[in-house]
């Protein structure tokens, strides 16, 4: 077998590439179609080779080898499930990604089992082959059958939780848990308190509703009117998205506001909290449904991104009763706390206390379509890639 790493360019007889729905050509001129591809090859991933056309530039890469650890402190994880997120969509549109960083494999959160360990990872003695783990990648690579990832970015998890639900804990439920913790006063429960979520239909919003309901909070959220009936079934009272409509009657009424939409630089959310209230701003905010946002790979920062950065500075340093949560950096800011929180969330999942909403379970072949579904705003919950099923 080839010893090439999963992130390397693979040429010759080692790999084949396919756009969704097309036949796949090998170096020898033979073709395989449909499900034959995944039966024939050991390794498979979704790769972005161009920044010209977003999700339309994603192709399926199939390889003859099982990857090896890329470094001594890495382990190779056989992936059971990974996320397809708004962050992936933005990366594929060239935001935070340059041409020099290609090829890029999307997917930042993974659940799977350890296949092999690098020498340093093995000598640490923390993990063994066959351990079930959850991982947070800094470089993507999750929409794949295998990933080489530093062992320090892995946490052991129970064998008794479903992978498609467990992967929801890593990103969406983690953000919800940390946001609610920031809002707490002296660790007191939210019983009877009024909590507002500015985007209740989003995966993070639904996770907040789930966790806050466990503590007896009165939950309110903003969403498109078409989503109100569904959110009401979760126990939330709904406002329309436009703050100019709901703020006049809601000023100063909330104990906690969790702003995960940044519609007006957090201003309406700040006015909605009462004198002793707490505002938690979650960032980054990804406007993946903005069709006017250009694809780029040259480090260009669009106006919306600049507004969000200014809003974050304002929330951090200028607004009282305000906390700021960066979901991308929180793992590195306190790794041990993150792992402890993840173990707690997995415990809740195993016990049946939390029930993550999985919008779709898709194959690797369907990742481009799944990204387009997310950009349409129709995905209800977390979209999960299951790399060993067929499209």
mmCIF file of C-alpha atoms in Angstrom:
data_model
loop_
_atom_site.group_PDB
_atom_site.id
_atom_site.type_symbol
_atom_site.label_atom_id
_atom_site.label_comp_id
_atom_site.label_asym_id
_atom_site.label_seq_id
_atom_site.Cartn_x
_atom_site.Cartn_y
_atom_site.Cartn_z
ATOM 1 C CA UNK A 1 0.000 0.000 0.000
ATOM 2 C CA UNK A 2 1.055 3.598 -0.504
ATOM 3 C CA UNK A 3 2.449 5.417 2.517
ATOM 4 C CA UNK A 4 1.082 8.766 1.351
ATOM 5 C CA UNK A 5 -0.663 10.891 3.978
ATOM 6 C CA UNK A 6 -4.343 11.701 3.631
ATOM 7 C CA UNK A 7 -3.698 15.414 3.249
ATOM 8 C CA UNK A 8 -1.120 15.064 0.469
ATOM 9 C CA UNK A 9 -1.788 15.391 -3.221
ATOM 10 C CA UNK A 10 -2.204 11.841 -4.503
ATOM 11 C CA UNK A 11 -1.395 11.058 -8.117
ATOM 12 C CA UNK A 12 -0.731 8.091 -10.373
ATOM 13 C CA UNK A 13 -2.486 4.891 -9.322
ATOM 14 C CA UNK A 14 -3.051 6.023 -5.729
ATOM 15 C CA UNK A 15 -6.213 8.056 -6.103
ATOM 16 C CA UNK A 16 -9.175 8.870 -8.244
ATOM 17 C CA UNK A 17 -11.351 11.975 -8.227
ATOM 18 C CA UNK A 18 -15.023 12.361 -8.937
ATOM 19 C CA UNK A 19 -17.616 15.073 -9.015
ATOM 20 C CA UNK A 20 -20.941 13.930 -7.562
ATOM 21 C CA UNK A 21 -22.842 11.800 -10.060
ATOM 22 C CA UNK A 22 -19.962 11.304 -12.493
ATOM 23 C CA UNK A 23 -17.985 8.173 -13.265
ATOM 24 C CA UNK A 24 -14.485 7.926 -11.848
ATOM 25 C CA UNK A 25 -11.419 7.398 -13.994
ATOM 26 C CA UNK A 26 -8.329 5.595 -12.718
ATOM 27 C CA UNK A 27 -4.787 6.119 -13.930
ATOM 28 C CA UNK A 28 -5.040 2.927 -15.951
ATOM 29 C CA UNK A 29 -8.086 4.110 -17.852
ATOM 30 C CA UNK A 30 -10.618 1.800 -16.209
ATOM 31 C CA UNK A 31 -13.796 3.216 -14.722
ATOM 32 C CA UNK A 32 -15.921 2.445 -11.737
ATOM 33 C CA UNK A 33 -19.349 3.903 -11.145
ATOM 34 C CA UNK A 34 -21.854 4.346 -8.359
ATOM 35 C CA UNK A 35 -21.233 2.327 -5.203
ATOM 36 C CA UNK A 36 -18.344 0.405 -6.759
ATOM 37 C CA UNK A 37 -15.965 3.219 -5.881
ATOM 38 C CA UNK A 38 -16.207 2.894 -2.092
ATOM 39 C CA UNK A 39 -16.060 -0.903 -2.274
ATOM 40 C CA UNK A 40 -12.874 -0.792 -4.342
ATOM 41 C CA UNK A 41 -10.877 1.772 -2.342
ATOM 42 C CA UNK A 42 -9.812 1.842 1.301
ATOM 43 C CA UNK A 43 -9.860 5.579 1.935
ATOM 44 C CA UNK A 44 -12.191 8.285 0.719
ATOM 45 C CA UNK A 45 -12.732 11.969 1.472
ATOM 46 C CA UNK A 46 -14.270 15.169 0.167
ATOM 47 C CA UNK A 47 -11.692 17.649 -1.067
ATOM 48 C CA UNK A 48 -11.743 21.268 -2.226
ATOM 49 C CA UNK A 49 -9.151 21.939 -4.915
ATOM 50 C CA UNK A 50 -10.406 25.347 -6.072
ATOM 51 C CA UNK A 51 -11.919 28.482 -4.500
ATOM 52 C CA UNK A 52 -13.803 29.452 -7.638
ATOM 53 C CA UNK A 53 -17.276 28.062 -6.965
ATOM 54 C CA UNK A 54 -17.783 27.118 -3.316
ATOM 55 C CA UNK A 55 -19.461 23.752 -2.725
ATOM 56 C CA UNK A 56 -19.565 23.172 -6.475
ATOM 57 C CA UNK A 57 -15.760 22.815 -6.391
ATOM 58 C CA UNK A 58 -15.860 19.906 -3.919
ATOM 59 C CA UNK A 59 -14.886 16.536 -5.384
ATOM 60 C CA UNK A 60 -14.723 13.001 -4.028
ATOM 61 C CA UNK A 61 -11.218 11.570 -3.651
ATOM 62 C CA UNK A 62 -10.758 7.819 -3.318
ATOM 63 C CA UNK A 63 -7.417 6.253 -2.380
ATOM 64 C CA UNK A 64 -5.898 2.789 -2.284
ATOM 65 C CA UNK A 65 -4.251 3.217 1.123
ATOM 66 C CA UNK A 66 -5.106 3.639 4.790
ATOM 67 C CA UNK A 67 -3.295 6.781 6.016
ATOM 68 C CA UNK A 68 -0.518 6.744 8.606
ATOM 69 C CA UNK A 69 0.028 9.300 11.412
ATOM 70 C CA UNK A 70 1.434 12.499 9.894
ATOM 71 C CA UNK A 71 3.557 13.216 12.985
ATOM 72 C CA UNK A 72 4.781 11.366 16.060
ATOM 73 C CA UNK A 73 2.146 13.002 18.261
ATOM 74 C CA UNK A 74 -0.693 12.183 15.838
ATOM 75 C CA UNK A 75 -3.117 9.298 15.829
ATOM 76 C CA UNK A 76 -5.194 8.063 12.900
ATOM 77 C CA UNK A 77 -8.901 7.919 13.693
ATOM 78 C CA UNK A 78 -11.344 5.841 11.676
ATOM 79 C CA UNK A 79 -14.244 8.282 11.483
ATOM 80 C CA UNK A 80 -17.792 7.233 12.326
ATOM 81 C CA UNK A 81 -19.351 10.700 12.015
ATOM 82 C CA UNK A 82 -18.303 14.299 11.390
ATOM 83 C CA UNK A 83 -20.038 17.650 11.184
ATOM 84 C CA UNK A 84 -21.000 19.633 8.105
ATOM 85 C CA UNK A 85 -21.162 23.165 9.453
ATOM 86 C CA UNK A 86 -21.547 26.796 8.494
ATOM 87 C CA UNK A 87 -17.821 27.119 9.137
ATOM 88 C CA UNK A 88 -17.188 24.519 6.411
ATOM 89 C CA UNK A 89 -19.419 26.405 3.992
ATOM 90 C CA UNK A 90 -17.517 29.633 4.596
ATOM 91 C CA UNK A 91 -14.152 27.918 4.198
ATOM 92 C CA UNK A 92 -15.254 26.462 0.876
ATOM 93 C CA UNK A 93 -16.190 29.974 -0.219
ATOM 94 C CA UNK A 94 -12.641 31.111 0.495
ATOM 95 C CA UNK A 95 -13.121 32.817 3.859
ATOM 96 C CA UNK A 96 -10.146 32.051 6.062
ATOM 97 C CA UNK A 97 -8.723 29.868 3.308
ATOM 98 C CA UNK A 98 -6.169 30.798 0.662
ATOM 99 C CA UNK A 99 -5.134 28.967 -2.494
ATOM 100 C CA UNK A 100 -1.852 28.019 -0.856
ATOM 101 C CA UNK A 101 -3.841 26.040 1.748
ATOM 102 C CA UNK A 102 -5.455 23.790 -0.860
ATOM 103 C CA UNK A 103 -6.391 20.988 -1.074
ATOM 104 C CA UNK A 104 -8.792 21.405 1.858
ATOM 105 C CA UNK A 105 -10.979 18.687 3.388
ATOM 106 C CA UNK A 106 -13.917 20.180 5.364
ATOM 107 C CA UNK A 107 -15.185 18.922 8.722
ATOM 108 C CA UNK A 108 -13.840 20.144 12.077
ATOM 109 C CA UNK A 109 -15.558 17.844 14.609
ATOM 110 C CA UNK A 110 -15.243 14.051 14.468
ATOM 111 C CA UNK A 111 -16.216 10.925 16.367
ATOM 112 C CA UNK A 112 -14.509 7.601 15.691
ATOM 113 C CA UNK A 113 -12.106 4.910 16.860
ATOM 114 C CA UNK A 114 -8.328 5.024 16.974
ATOM 115 C CA UNK A 115 -6.730 3.023 14.180
ATOM 116 C CA UNK A 116 -2.998 3.662 14.705
ATOM 117 C CA UNK A 117 -0.815 5.864 16.917
ATOM 118 C CA UNK A 118 2.387 7.770 16.275
ATOM 119 C CA UNK A 119 5.362 6.907 18.476
ATOM 120 C CA UNK A 120 4.997 9.934 20.782
ATOM 121 C CA UNK A 121 1.234 9.476 21.091
ATOM 122 C CA UNK A 122 1.781 5.804 21.904
ATOM 123 C CA UNK A 123 4.436 6.509 24.553
ATOM 124 C CA UNK A 124 2.146 8.963 26.339
ATOM 125 C CA UNK A 125 -0.082 6.019 27.182
ATOM 126 C CA UNK A 126 -3.280 8.063 27.144
ATOM 127 C CA UNK A 127 -4.812 6.290 24.153
ATOM 128 C CA UNK A 128 -4.748 2.819 22.659
ATOM 129 C CA UNK A 129 -5.863 1.355 19.361
ATOM 130 C CA UNK A 130 -9.606 0.776 19.416
ATOM 131 C CA UNK A 131 -10.386 3.629 21.841
ATOM 132 C CA UNK A 132 -13.519 5.571 20.925
ATOM 133 C CA UNK A 133 -12.817 9.289 20.785
ATOM 134 C CA UNK A 134 -14.220 12.689 19.929
ATOM 135 C CA UNK A 135 -11.897 15.135 18.221
ATOM 136 C CA UNK A 136 -11.689 18.845 17.399
ATOM 137 C CA UNK A 137 -9.502 19.593 14.374
ATOM 138 C CA UNK A 138 -7.846 22.911 13.684
ATOM 139 C CA UNK A 139 -7.355 22.183 9.976
ATOM 140 C CA UNK A 140 -10.544 20.393 8.936
ATOM 141 C CA UNK A 141 -10.199 16.911 7.499
ATOM 142 C CA UNK A 142 -13.301 15.426 9.122
ATOM 143 C CA UNK A 143 -15.404 14.728 6.027
ATOM 144 C CA UNK A 144 -13.325 11.648 5.386
ATOM 145 C CA UNK A 145 -13.023 8.001 6.362
ATOM 146 C CA UNK A 146 -9.778 8.564 8.274
ATOM 147 C CA UNK A 147 -8.058 11.566 9.826
ATOM 148 C CA UNK A 148 -4.557 12.084 11.231
ATOM 149 C CA UNK A 149 -4.920 14.377 14.235
ATOM 150 C CA UNK A 150 -2.798 15.344 17.280
ATOM 151 C CA UNK A 151 -3.660 13.164 20.277
ATOM 152 C CA UNK A 152 -4.056 16.265 22.479
ATOM 153 C CA UNK A 153 -7.139 17.199 20.467
ATOM 154 C CA UNK A 154 -8.955 13.967 21.331
ATOM 155 C CA UNK A 155 -11.183 12.979 24.266
ATOM 156 C CA UNK A 156 -12.245 9.434 25.118
ATOM 157 C CA UNK A 157 -15.998 8.871 24.954
ATOM 158 C CA UNK A 158 -18.381 6.056 25.812
ATOM 159 C CA UNK A 159 -19.139 3.220 23.429
ATOM 160 C CA UNK A 160 -22.810 3.584 24.371
ATOM 161 C CA UNK A 161 -23.598 6.826 22.533
ATOM 162 C CA UNK A 162 -24.576 7.088 18.876
ATOM 163 C CA UNK A 163 -21.848 8.680 16.793
ATOM 164 C CA UNK A 164 -24.290 10.900 14.880
ATOM 165 C CA UNK A 165 -25.587 12.330 18.157
ATOM 166 C CA UNK A 166 -22.211 12.438 19.899
ATOM 167 C CA UNK A 167 -20.699 14.644 17.181
ATOM 168 C CA UNK A 168 -23.433 17.227 17.870
ATOM 169 C CA UNK A 169 -22.091 17.578 21.425
ATOM 170 C CA UNK A 170 -18.666 18.706 20.243
ATOM 171 C CA UNK A 171 -19.697 21.937 18.551
ATOM 172 C CA UNK A 172 -23.327 22.997 19.001
ATOM 173 C CA UNK A 173 -24.000 21.705 22.498
ATOM 174 C CA UNK A 174 -20.561 22.788 23.682
ATOM 175 C CA UNK A 175 -21.241 26.353 22.541
ATOM 176 C CA UNK A 176 -24.659 26.283 24.221
ATOM 177 C CA UNK A 177 -23.250 24.914 27.493
ATOM 178 C CA UNK A 178 -20.445 27.470 27.655
ATOM 179 C CA UNK A 179 -22.781 30.356 26.791
ATOM 180 C CA UNK A 180 -25.226 29.392 29.534
ATOM 181 C CA UNK A 181 -22.406 28.977 32.035
ATOM 182 C CA UNK A 182 -21.116 32.472 31.221
ATOM 183 C CA UNK A 183 -24.586 33.851 31.878
ATOM 184 C CA UNK A 184 -24.977 32.232 35.294
ATOM 185 C CA UNK A 185 -24.699 34.301 38.440
ATOM 186 C CA UNK A 186 -22.785 32.478 41.186
ATOM 187 C CA UNK A 187 -23.713 29.148 39.634
ATOM 188 C CA UNK A 188 -27.412 29.486 40.457
ATOM 189 C CA UNK A 189 -29.885 27.552 38.252
ATOM 190 C CA UNK A 190 -32.018 29.241 35.610
ATOM 191 C CA UNK A 191 -35.312 28.202 37.243
ATOM 192 C CA UNK A 192 -37.971 30.808 36.440
ATOM 193 C CA UNK A 193 -35.542 33.081 34.602
ATOM 194 C CA UNK A 194 -36.337 34.617 31.211
ATOM 195 C CA UNK A 195 -33.813 33.640 28.519
ATOM 196 C CA UNK A 196 -33.797 34.962 24.946
ATOM 197 C CA UNK A 197 -31.897 33.349 22.037
ATOM 198 C CA UNK A 198 -31.624 35.551 18.971
ATOM 199 C CA UNK A 199 -31.474 32.637 16.505
ATOM 200 C CA UNK A 200 -33.477 29.846 18.062
ATOM 201 C CA UNK A 201 -33.733 27.676 14.948
ATOM 202 C CA UNK A 202 -29.971 27.320 14.510
ATOM 203 C CA UNK A 203 -28.265 24.181 15.866
ATOM 204 C CA UNK A 204 -26.745 26.200 18.728
ATOM 205 C CA UNK A 205 -30.102 27.837 19.422
ATOM 206 C CA UNK A 206 -31.857 24.487 19.686
ATOM 207 C CA UNK A 207 -29.082 23.217 21.957
ATOM 208 C CA UNK A 208 -29.574 26.222 24.258
ATOM 209 C CA UNK A 209 -33.316 25.521 24.373
ATOM 210 C CA UNK A 210 -32.632 21.883 25.309
ATOM 211 C CA UNK A 211 -30.122 22.666 28.073
ATOM 212 C CA UNK A 212 -31.967 25.673 29.521
ATOM 213 C CA UNK A 213 -35.235 23.706 29.626
ATOM 214 C CA UNK A 214 -33.539 21.181 31.896
ATOM 215 C CA UNK A 215 -33.165 23.947 34.490
ATOM 216 C CA UNK A 216 -36.722 25.262 34.259
ATOM 217 C CA UNK A 217 -36.052 28.507 32.394
ATOM 218 C CA UNK A 218 -38.670 30.491 30.503
ATOM 219 C CA UNK A 219 -37.315 30.415 26.965
ATOM 220 C CA UNK A 220 -37.895 32.936 24.197
ATOM 221 C CA UNK A 221 -36.281 33.011 20.782
ATOM 222 C CA UNK A 222 -36.223 34.855 17.474
ATOM 223 C CA UNK A 223 -36.816 33.019 14.221
ATOM 224 C CA UNK A 224 -38.595 33.212 10.881
ATOM 225 C CA UNK A 225 -42.341 32.892 11.361
ATOM 226 C CA UNK A 226 -42.346 29.617 9.427
ATOM 227 C CA UNK A 227 -40.252 28.095 12.254
ATOM 228 C CA UNK A 228 -42.409 29.313 15.164
ATOM 229 C CA UNK A 229 -44.645 26.249 15.404
ATOM 230 C CA UNK A 230 -41.677 23.906 15.555
ATOM 231 C CA UNK A 231 -39.852 25.973 18.182
ATOM 232 C CA UNK A 232 -43.039 26.225 20.233
ATOM 233 C CA UNK A 233 -43.103 22.419 20.301
ATOM 234 C CA UNK A 234 -39.697 22.601 22.014
ATOM 235 C CA UNK A 235 -41.137 24.875 24.688
ATOM 236 C CA UNK A 236 -39.979 28.262 23.368
ATOM 237 C CA UNK A 237 -42.037 31.430 22.858
ATOM 238 C CA UNK A 238 -41.177 33.098 19.579
ATOM 239 C CA UNK A 239 -40.488 36.564 18.217
ATOM 240 C CA UNK A 240 -39.831 37.474 14.598
ATOM 241 C CA UNK A 241 -36.191 38.070 13.719
ATOM 242 C CA UNK A 242 -36.408 41.844 13.259
ATOM 243 C CA UNK A 243 -35.446 43.529 16.571
ATOM 244 C CA UNK A 244 -37.408 46.649 15.647
ATOM 245 C CA UNK A 245 -40.570 44.574 15.930
ATOM 246 C CA UNK A 246 -40.002 42.828 19.269
ATOM 247 C CA UNK A 247 -37.656 45.174 21.184
ATOM 248 C CA UNK A 248 -40.170 47.965 21.990
ATOM 249 C CA UNK A 249 -42.177 45.590 24.186
ATOM 250 C CA UNK A 250 -39.217 43.543 25.429
ATOM 251 C CA UNK A 251 -36.718 46.212 26.524
ATOM 252 C CA UNK A 252 -35.226 45.391 29.916
ATOM 253 C CA UNK A 253 -37.242 42.201 30.416
ATOM 254 C CA UNK A 254 -34.692 39.389 30.080
ATOM 255 C CA UNK A 255 -32.375 37.893 32.673
ATOM 256 C CA UNK A 256 -30.209 36.350 29.955
ATOM 257 C CA UNK A 257 -29.836 37.066 26.245
ATOM 258 C CA UNK A 258 -27.699 34.780 24.092
ATOM 259 C CA UNK A 259 -26.971 36.544 20.817
ATOM 260 C CA UNK A 260 -25.834 34.108 18.140
ATOM 261 C CA UNK A 261 -26.891 36.207 15.143
ATOM 262 C CA UNK A 262 -25.331 39.698 15.590
ATOM 263 C CA UNK A 263 -28.029 41.397 13.514
ATOM 264 C CA UNK A 264 -27.286 44.886 14.847
ATOM 265 C CA UNK A 265 -23.887 44.575 16.526
ATOM 266 C CA UNK A 266 -25.570 43.171 19.669
ATOM 267 C CA UNK A 267 -27.311 46.485 20.430
ATOM 268 C CA UNK A 268 -30.890 45.195 20.638
ATOM 269 C CA UNK A 269 -29.757 42.246 22.757
ATOM 270 C CA UNK A 270 -28.048 44.591 25.203
ATOM 271 C CA UNK A 271 -31.186 46.728 25.543
ATOM 272 C CA UNK A 272 -33.277 43.579 26.083
ATOM 273 C CA UNK A 273 -31.507 42.564 29.321
ATOM 274 C CA UNK A 274 -32.689 43.879 32.668
ATOM 275 C CA UNK A 275 -30.491 45.770 35.142
ATOM 276 C CA UNK A 276 -29.030 42.579 36.573
ATOM 277 C CA UNK A 277 -29.169 40.646 33.327
ATOM 278 C CA UNK A 278 -26.382 39.008 31.306
ATOM 279 C CA UNK A 279 -25.681 39.185 27.595
ATOM 280 C CA UNK A 280 -23.568 36.457 25.990
ATOM 281 C CA UNK A 281 -22.348 37.096 22.444
ATOM 282 C CA UNK A 282 -21.411 34.001 20.439
ATOM 283 C CA UNK A 283 -18.970 34.386 17.561
ATOM 284 C CA UNK A 284 -18.025 33.942 14.822
ATOM 285 C CA UNK A 285 -21.344 34.428 13.037
ATOM 286 C CA UNK A 286 -21.422 32.863 9.563
ATOM 287 C CA UNK A 287 -23.822 34.444 7.064
ATOM 288 C CA UNK A 288 -23.893 31.431 4.775
ATOM 289 C CA UNK A 289 -27.277 32.377 3.266
ATOM 290 C CA UNK A 290 -25.885 35.637 1.879
ATOM 291 C CA UNK A 291 -25.748 35.049 -1.877
ATOM 292 C CA UNK A 292 -24.018 38.391 -2.445
ATOM 293 C CA UNK A 293 -20.986 37.336 -0.431
ATOM 294 C CA UNK A 294 -18.134 36.822 -2.905
ATOM 295 C CA UNK A 295 -15.992 33.733 -3.076
ATOM 296 C CA UNK A 296 -12.385 34.683 -2.454
ATOM 297 C CA UNK A 297 -9.076 33.154 -1.578
ATOM 298 C CA UNK A 298 -6.914 36.257 -1.348
ATOM 299 C CA UNK A 299 -7.398 37.205 2.294
ATOM 300 C CA UNK A 300 -10.072 39.773 1.410
ATOM 301 C CA UNK A 301 -12.284 40.738 4.345
ATOM 302 C CA UNK A 302 -15.862 41.605 3.366
ATOM 303 C CA UNK A 303 -17.876 44.414 4.974
ATOM 304 C CA UNK A 304 -20.078 42.023 6.963
ATOM 305 C CA UNK A 305 -17.019 40.376 8.487
ATOM 306 C CA UNK A 306 -15.604 43.770 9.470
ATOM 307 C CA UNK A 307 -18.912 44.662 11.146
ATOM 308 C CA UNK A 308 -18.867 41.424 13.109
ATOM 309 C CA UNK A 309 -15.278 42.016 14.217
ATOM 310 C CA UNK A 310 -16.176 45.501 15.413
ATOM 311 C CA UNK A 311 -19.235 44.110 17.200
ATOM 312 C CA UNK A 312 -17.000 41.586 18.957
ATOM 313 C CA UNK A 313 -14.613 44.319 20.123
ATOM 314 C CA UNK A 314 -17.559 46.348 21.379
ATOM 315 C CA UNK A 315 -19.029 43.369 23.234
ATOM 316 C CA UNK A 316 -15.694 42.512 24.838
ATOM 317 C CA UNK A 317 -14.542 45.926 25.962
ATOM 318 C CA UNK A 318 -17.373 48.473 25.843
ATOM 319 C CA UNK A 319 -20.611 46.787 26.922
ATOM 320 C CA UNK A 320 -21.397 46.084 30.573
ATOM 321 C CA UNK A 321 -22.981 42.800 31.728
ATOM 322 C CA UNK A 322 -21.589 41.215 28.570
ATOM 323 C CA UNK A 323 -19.509 38.094 27.926
ATOM 324 C CA UNK A 324 -17.996 37.023 24.613
ATOM 325 C CA UNK A 325 -17.651 33.400 23.470
ATOM 326 C CA UNK A 326 -15.479 32.507 20.482
ATOM 327 C CA UNK A 327 -16.457 28.973 19.491
ATOM 328 C CA UNK A 328 -13.346 28.504 17.341
ATOM 329 C CA UNK A 329 -10.769 29.373 20.013
ATOM 330 C CA UNK A 330 -12.463 28.090 23.191
ATOM 331 C CA UNK A 331 -10.825 24.657 22.924
ATOM 332 C CA UNK A 332 -7.303 26.110 22.985
ATOM 333 C CA UNK A 333 -8.129 28.770 25.575
ATOM 334 C CA UNK A 334 -8.849 26.089 28.205
ATOM 335 C CA UNK A 335 -8.361 22.603 26.803
ATOM 336 C CA UNK A 336 -8.862 20.734 30.066
ATOM 337 C CA UNK A 337 -12.106 22.554 30.815
ATOM 338 C CA UNK A 338 -13.324 21.848 27.278
ATOM 339 C CA UNK A 339 -12.614 18.122 27.682
ATOM 340 C CA UNK A 340 -14.321 18.069 31.066
ATOM 341 C CA UNK A 341 -17.376 19.807 29.593
ATOM 342 C CA UNK A 342 -17.408 17.354 26.690
ATOM 343 C CA UNK A 343 -17.386 14.388 29.069
ATOM 344 C CA UNK A 344 -20.304 15.961 30.936
ATOM 345 C CA UNK A 345 -22.277 16.433 27.710
ATOM 346 C CA UNK A 346 -21.586 12.832 26.673
ATOM 347 C CA UNK A 347 -22.846 11.735 30.093
ATOM 348 C CA UNK A 348 -26.074 13.673 29.551
ATOM 349 C CA UNK A 349 -26.402 12.143 26.077
ATOM 350 C CA UNK A 350 -25.849 8.606 27.316
ATOM 351 C CA UNK A 351 -28.423 9.141 30.065
ATOM 352 C CA UNK A 352 -30.958 10.491 27.576
ATOM 353 C CA UNK A 353 -31.204 13.961 29.142
ATOM 354 C CA UNK A 354 -30.295 15.743 25.910
ATOM 355 C CA UNK A 355 -31.649 14.929 22.477
ATOM 356 C CA UNK A 356 -29.698 16.633 19.691
ATOM 357 C CA UNK A 357 -31.572 17.379 16.512
ATOM 358 C CA UNK A 358 -29.834 15.769 13.528
ATOM 359 C CA UNK A 359 -31.074 17.431 10.354
ATOM 360 C CA UNK A 360 -29.572 14.974 7.879
ATOM 361 C CA UNK A 361 -27.194 12.003 7.869
ATOM 362 C CA UNK A 362 -25.348 12.098 4.572
ATOM 363 C CA UNK A 363 -22.650 10.124 2.785
ATOM 364 C CA UNK A 364 -19.370 11.623 1.620
ATOM 365 C CA UNK A 365 -20.815 11.784 -1.894
ATOM 366 C CA UNK A 366 -23.598 14.030 -0.614
ATOM 367 C CA UNK A 367 -21.464 16.570 1.299
ATOM 368 C CA UNK A 368 -21.637 19.196 -1.513
ATOM 369 C CA UNK A 369 -25.446 18.931 -1.589
ATOM 370 C CA UNK A 370 -25.522 19.107 2.226
ATOM 371 C CA UNK A 371 -23.570 22.365 2.161
ATOM 372 C CA UNK A 372 -26.033 23.783 -0.342
ATOM 373 C CA UNK A 373 -28.906 22.670 1.933
ATOM 374 C CA UNK A 374 -27.341 24.569 4.813
ATOM 375 C CA UNK A 375 -26.900 27.697 2.712
ATOM 376 C CA UNK A 376 -30.601 27.581 1.838
ATOM 377 C CA UNK A 377 -31.496 27.885 5.541
ATOM 378 C CA UNK A 378 -33.702 24.772 5.437
ATOM 379 C CA UNK A 379 -31.548 22.473 7.581
ATOM 380 C CA UNK A 380 -33.327 21.804 10.870
ATOM 381 C CA UNK A 381 -30.526 20.817 13.246
ATOM 382 C CA UNK A 382 -26.966 19.597 12.759
ATOM 383 C CA UNK A 383 -26.004 18.064 9.417
ATOM 384 C CA UNK A 384 -23.814 14.989 9.959
ATOM 385 C CA UNK A 385 -21.559 13.144 7.529
ATOM 386 C CA UNK A 386 -21.414 9.352 7.958
ATOM 387 C CA UNK A 387 -18.470 8.342 5.736
ATOM 388 C CA UNK A 388 -19.121 4.609 5.529
ATOM 389 C CA UNK A 389 -22.630 4.813 4.087
ATOM 390 C CA UNK A 390 -23.316 5.183 0.389
ATOM 391 C CA UNK A 391 -24.923 8.090 -1.403
#
